[in-house]
Tab-separated table of C-alpha atoms in Angstrom:
chain	number	residue	atom	x	y	z
K	1	MET	CA	66.468	-17.665	16.509
K	2	SER	CA	62.736	-18.456	16.718
K	3	TYR	CA	59.348	-16.831	17.860
K	4	LYS	CA	56.617	-18.575	19.642
K	5	ARG	CA	53.934	-18.128	16.958
K	6	ASN	CA	56.015	-17.376	13.794
K	7	PRO	CA	59.203	-19.286	13.869
K	8	THR	CA	62.098	-17.925	11.797
K	9	ILE	CA	62.968	-19.629	8.664
K	10	GLN	CA	66.458	-19.172	7.175
K	11	CYS	CA	66.502	-19.120	3.458
K	12	TRP	CA	67.622	-17.644	0.228
K	13	THR	CA	66.154	-14.709	-1.498
K	14	LYS	CA	64.982	-16.744	-4.232
K	15	HIS	CA	62.932	-18.781	-1.832
K	16	ILE	CA	60.957	-15.636	-0.907
K	17	LEU	CA	60.629	-14.196	-4.460
K	18	ASP	CA	59.531	-17.578	-5.710
K	19	GLY	CA	56.943	-17.859	-2.940
K	20	GLN	CA	53.092	-17.010	-3.123
K	21	TYR	CA	51.938	-14.307	-0.904
K	22	ASP	CA	48.604	-14.438	0.683
K	23	ASP	CA	47.428	-10.803	1.564
K	24	LYS	CA	44.604	-11.973	3.776
K	25	GLU	CA	46.705	-14.246	5.959
K	26	GLN	CA	49.848	-11.958	5.359
K	27	LYS	CA	51.911	-15.162	4.988
K	28	LEU	CA	54.160	-16.414	2.302
K	29	PHE	CA	53.853	-19.880	0.781
K	30	THR	CA	56.987	-21.443	-0.043
K	31	ILE	CA	58.872	-24.952	-0.334
K	32	PHE	CA	59.037	-24.589	3.582
K	33	GLY	CA	55.282	-24.271	3.889
K	34	GLN	CA	53.662	-21.099	5.338
K	35	VAL	CA	56.274	-18.479	6.366
K	36	LYS	CA	55.809	-15.163	8.067
K	37	ARG	CA	59.192	-14.433	9.236
K	38	VAL	CA	62.575	-15.258	7.568
K	39	ARG	CA	66.246	-14.748	8.128
K	40	ILE	CA	68.592	-14.018	5.382
K	41	ILE	CA	72.335	-13.174	4.920
K	42	ALA	CA	73.078	-10.737	2.078
K	43	THR	CA	75.172	-7.764	0.764
K	44	ILE	CA	73.670	-4.178	0.925
K	45	ILE	CA	73.853	-3.112	-2.599
K	46	ASP	CA	72.062	0.266	-2.031
K	47	LYS	CA	70.726	2.106	1.011
K	48	LYS	CA	68.235	5.086	1.120
K	49	GLU	CA	67.063	7.218	4.001
K	50	ILE	CA	63.578	8.613	3.615
K	51	LEU	CA	61.886	11.113	5.776
K	52	ALA	CA	58.469	9.608	6.473
K	53	ASN	CA	56.462	12.686	7.616
K	54	SER	CA	57.501	16.318	6.795
K	55	ASP	CA	55.312	17.574	9.808
K	56	MET	CA	57.863	19.768	11.762
K	57	SER	CA	55.983	18.957	15.031
K	58	ILE	CA	57.373	15.405	14.735
K	59	ASP	CA	60.871	14.548	15.880
K	60	GLU	CA	62.492	14.071	12.642
K	61	SER	CA	65.481	12.291	14.220
K	62	SER	CA	63.199	9.376	14.724
K	63	ASN	CA	60.924	9.518	11.789
K	64	VAL	CA	63.015	8.227	9.008
K	65	ARG	CA	62.428	5.117	7.069
K	66	ILE	CA	65.620	3.195	5.759
K	67	ASP	CA	65.378	0.873	2.690
K	68	PHE	CA	68.178	-1.637	2.327
K	69	ASP	CA	68.503	-3.271	-1.298
K	70	LEU	CA	69.891	-6.619	-0.489
K	71	ASP	CA	71.628	-9.350	-2.877
K	72	ASP	CA	72.492	-12.890	-1.694
K	73	SER	CA	73.503	-14.069	-5.306
K	74	THR	CA	70.131	-15.683	-5.673
K	75	GLY	CA	68.012	-12.641	-5.948
K	76	VAL	CA	67.758	-8.813	-4.886
K	77	ILE	CA	64.958	-7.956	-2.291
K	78	ARG	CA	64.534	-4.683	-0.345
K	79	ALA	CA	64.437	-4.601	3.301
K	80	VAL	CA	62.733	-1.858	5.239
K	81	ILE	CA	62.873	-0.294	8.711
K	82	LYS	CA	60.806	2.551	9.559
K	83	ASP	CA	60.389	5.298	12.438
K	84	VAL	CA	64.165	5.019	13.351
K	85	ASN	CA	66.854	7.441	13.870
K	86	PRO	CA	69.476	7.149	11.075
K	87	GLU	CA	72.254	7.678	13.284
K	88	ASP	CA	71.509	4.461	14.807
K	89	PHE	CA	72.040	2.772	11.416
K	90	LYS	CA	74.886	4.881	10.095
K	91	SER	CA	77.465	1.860	10.332
K	92	PHE	CA	75.407	-0.107	7.772
K	93	ASN	CA	76.592	0.997	4.382
K	94	LYS	CA	76.706	-0.216	0.647
K	95	GLY	CA	79.058	-3.342	0.555
K	96	ASP	CA	78.438	-4.526	4.072
K	97	ILE	CA	77.176	-8.124	4.689
K	98	VAL	CA	74.242	-8.356	6.989
K	99	ASP	CA	72.176	-10.908	9.032
K	100	ILE	CA	68.725	-9.908	8.930
K	101	VAL	CA	65.487	-11.207	10.657
K	102	GLY	CA	62.235	-9.775	9.173
K	103	ARG	CA	58.634	-10.232	8.228
K	104	VAL	CA	57.793	-10.992	4.673
K	105	SER	CA	55.271	-8.295	3.155
K	106	LYS	CA	53.998	-7.386	-0.266
K	107	TYR	CA	52.942	-3.870	-1.147
K	108	GLY	CA	52.406	-2.493	-4.858
K	109	GLY	CA	53.320	-6.075	-6.103
K	110	PHE	CA	56.771	-6.030	-4.771
K	111	THR	CA	57.905	-8.262	-1.992
K	112	SER	CA	59.833	-6.926	0.863
K	113	LEU	CA	61.137	-7.622	4.562
K	114	TRP	CA	60.096	-5.378	7.445
K	115	ILE	CA	63.393	-5.656	9.498
K	116	GLU	CA	62.988	-6.775	13.081
K	117	ILE	CA	66.822	-7.529	13.744
K	118	ILE	CA	69.670	-6.514	11.569
K	119	LYS	CA	73.514	-7.056	12.420
K	120	LYS	CA	76.542	-6.834	10.489
K	121	VAL	CA	78.604	-9.886	9.612
K	122	GLU	CA	82.104	-8.284	10.492
K	123	LYS	CA	84.407	-10.683	8.217
K	124	PRO	CA	82.784	-13.711	6.402
K	125	ASN	CA	85.026	-16.787	5.840
K	126	LEU	CA	83.909	-17.226	2.234
K	127	ILE	CA	82.297	-14.619	-0.295
K	128	LEU	CA	80.202	-15.670	-3.323
K	129	LEU	CA	79.981	-12.888	-5.595
K	130	ASP	CA	77.869	-12.449	-8.898
K	131	LEU	CA	79.160	-9.925	-11.587
K	132	ASN	CA	75.704	-8.904	-12.711
K	133	LEU	CA	74.840	-6.741	-9.840
K	134	PRO	CA	72.385	-3.867	-9.885
K	135	LYS	CA	74.094	-0.227	-9.695
K	136	VAL	CA	77.492	-1.906	-9.313
K	137	ASN	CA	79.792	-3.908	-11.366
K	138	GLY	CA	80.899	-7.321	-9.581
K	139	ILE	CA	84.566	-6.893	-10.760
K	140	GLU	CA	84.894	-3.484	-9.115
K	141	VAL	CA	83.624	-5.412	-6.021
K	142	LEU	CA	86.212	-7.904	-6.421
K	143	LYS	CA	88.872	-5.232	-6.845
K	144	GLU	CA	88.005	-3.498	-3.423
K	145	ILE	CA	88.017	-6.758	-1.654
K	146	LYS	CA	91.278	-7.779	-2.821
K	147	SER	CA	92.860	-4.457	-2.339
K	148	ASP	CA	91.599	-4.219	1.218
K	149	PRO	CA	94.294	-5.717	3.770
K	150	ARG	CA	91.360	-6.753	6.020
K	151	LEU	CA	89.547	-8.703	3.269
K	152	LYS	CA	92.131	-9.850	0.664
K	153	MET	CA	92.805	-13.213	2.106
K	154	ILE	CA	89.071	-14.160	2.174
K	155	PRO	CA	88.327	-16.651	-0.564
K	156	VAL	CA	86.097	-15.251	-3.564
K	157	ILE	CA	83.959	-17.476	-5.565
K	158	ILE	CA	82.693	-15.856	-8.781
K	159	LEU	CA	79.370	-17.237	-9.239
K	160	THR	CA	77.603	-15.634	-12.284
K	161	THR	CA	75.779	-16.468	-15.601
K	162	SER	CA	78.311	-14.633	-17.615
K	163	LYS	CA	80.334	-16.972	-19.867
K	164	ALA	CA	82.337	-13.979	-21.495
K	165	GLU	CA	86.016	-14.956	-21.749
K	166	ASP	CA	86.854	-11.153	-20.692
K	167	ASP	CA	84.908	-11.532	-17.339
K	168	ILE	CA	86.726	-14.838	-16.435
K	169	ILE	CA	90.310	-13.362	-17.456
K	170	SER	CA	89.542	-10.204	-15.383
K	171	THR	CA	88.259	-11.930	-12.168
K	172	TYR	CA	91.222	-14.248	-12.185
K	173	ASN	CA	93.583	-11.344	-12.782
K	174	TYR	CA	92.121	-9.718	-9.730
K	175	ASN	CA	92.724	-12.920	-7.754
K	176	ALA	CA	89.342	-14.521	-7.584
K	177	ASN	CA	89.538	-18.151	-6.018
K	178	CYS	CA	87.118	-19.772	-8.507
K	179	TYR	CA	84.805	-18.988	-11.345
K	180	ILE	CA	81.431	-20.810	-11.618
K	181	ASN	CA	78.816	-20.364	-14.192
K	182	LYS	CA	75.498	-20.090	-12.354
K	183	PRO	CA	72.765	-22.535	-13.493
K	184	VAL	CA	69.454	-20.943	-14.714
K	185	ASP	CA	67.411	-23.586	-13.160
K	186	TRP	CA	66.834	-24.090	-9.422
K	187	ASP	CA	67.929	-27.910	-9.195
K	188	GLY	CA	71.227	-26.976	-11.018
K	189	PHE	CA	71.993	-24.131	-8.672
K	190	PHE	CA	71.143	-26.053	-5.611
K	191	ASN	CA	73.579	-28.704	-6.767
K	192	ILE	CA	76.260	-26.101	-7.372
K	193	ILE	CA	75.988	-24.662	-3.922
K	194	GLU	CA	75.914	-28.227	-2.365
K	195	SER	CA	79.463	-28.722	-4.357
K	196	ILE	CA	80.664	-25.351	-2.888
K	197	VAL	CA	79.726	-26.205	0.597
K	198	SER	CA	81.256	-29.965	0.433
K	199	PHE	CA	84.750	-28.524	-0.948
K	200	TRP	CA	85.217	-25.217	1.011
K	201	PHE	CA	83.689	-26.377	4.461
K	202	SER	CA	84.674	-30.001	4.427
K	203	THR	CA	87.842	-30.307	2.508
K	204	ALA	CA	89.530	-26.715	1.991
K	205	VAL	CA	91.434	-25.049	4.928
K	206	PHE	CA	90.802	-21.404	5.433
K	207	PRO	CA	93.309	-18.844	6.315
K	208	PRO	CA	93.249	-17.711	10.036
K	209	ILE	CA	90.769	-14.919	10.947
K	210	THR	CA	92.692	-11.778	11.546
K	211	LYS	CA	91.383	-8.356	12.795
């Protein structure tokens, strides 16, 4: 997906958060160069619906802003869509994996995405899960995945900074497929991701997708 003037760059949240935003140009400077529009795939970890204006003369059904907090295991970012009818987005909920195209913006010192396109990833073939998630425990998420008949066969890789023995034991008890300590430096993290991609998408065989 691309646009004539501002092509879409697919990236991780970390690329966005580590970039330098130019308020005048309204562009983000990253390792990819100047970026205005990005695409990320991430998990919704929180959702808020906010009435944008209390003026009763305005149709409140289309005067709502929706904030999605997203986590892709490299960082957390807020994605925003405004002046919408919340009924049109009621199928997007906490725990859903979404594919988002949006413009990068910075307001009040916080970097965010203004959503242009959002769609749900119905069933991934591999899940990377961090245990240190804001507002929710990664082990609880793992338990939900492995107890859901529709999701339990999807391989789950735990990618976290935690080295606690209790965490390692708990995740394997709940049928995690692999436990990897997340490096704190970018080069180390990139090497780990390359190894995961190499094994799971070149060597391993996935179970058949079922509805």
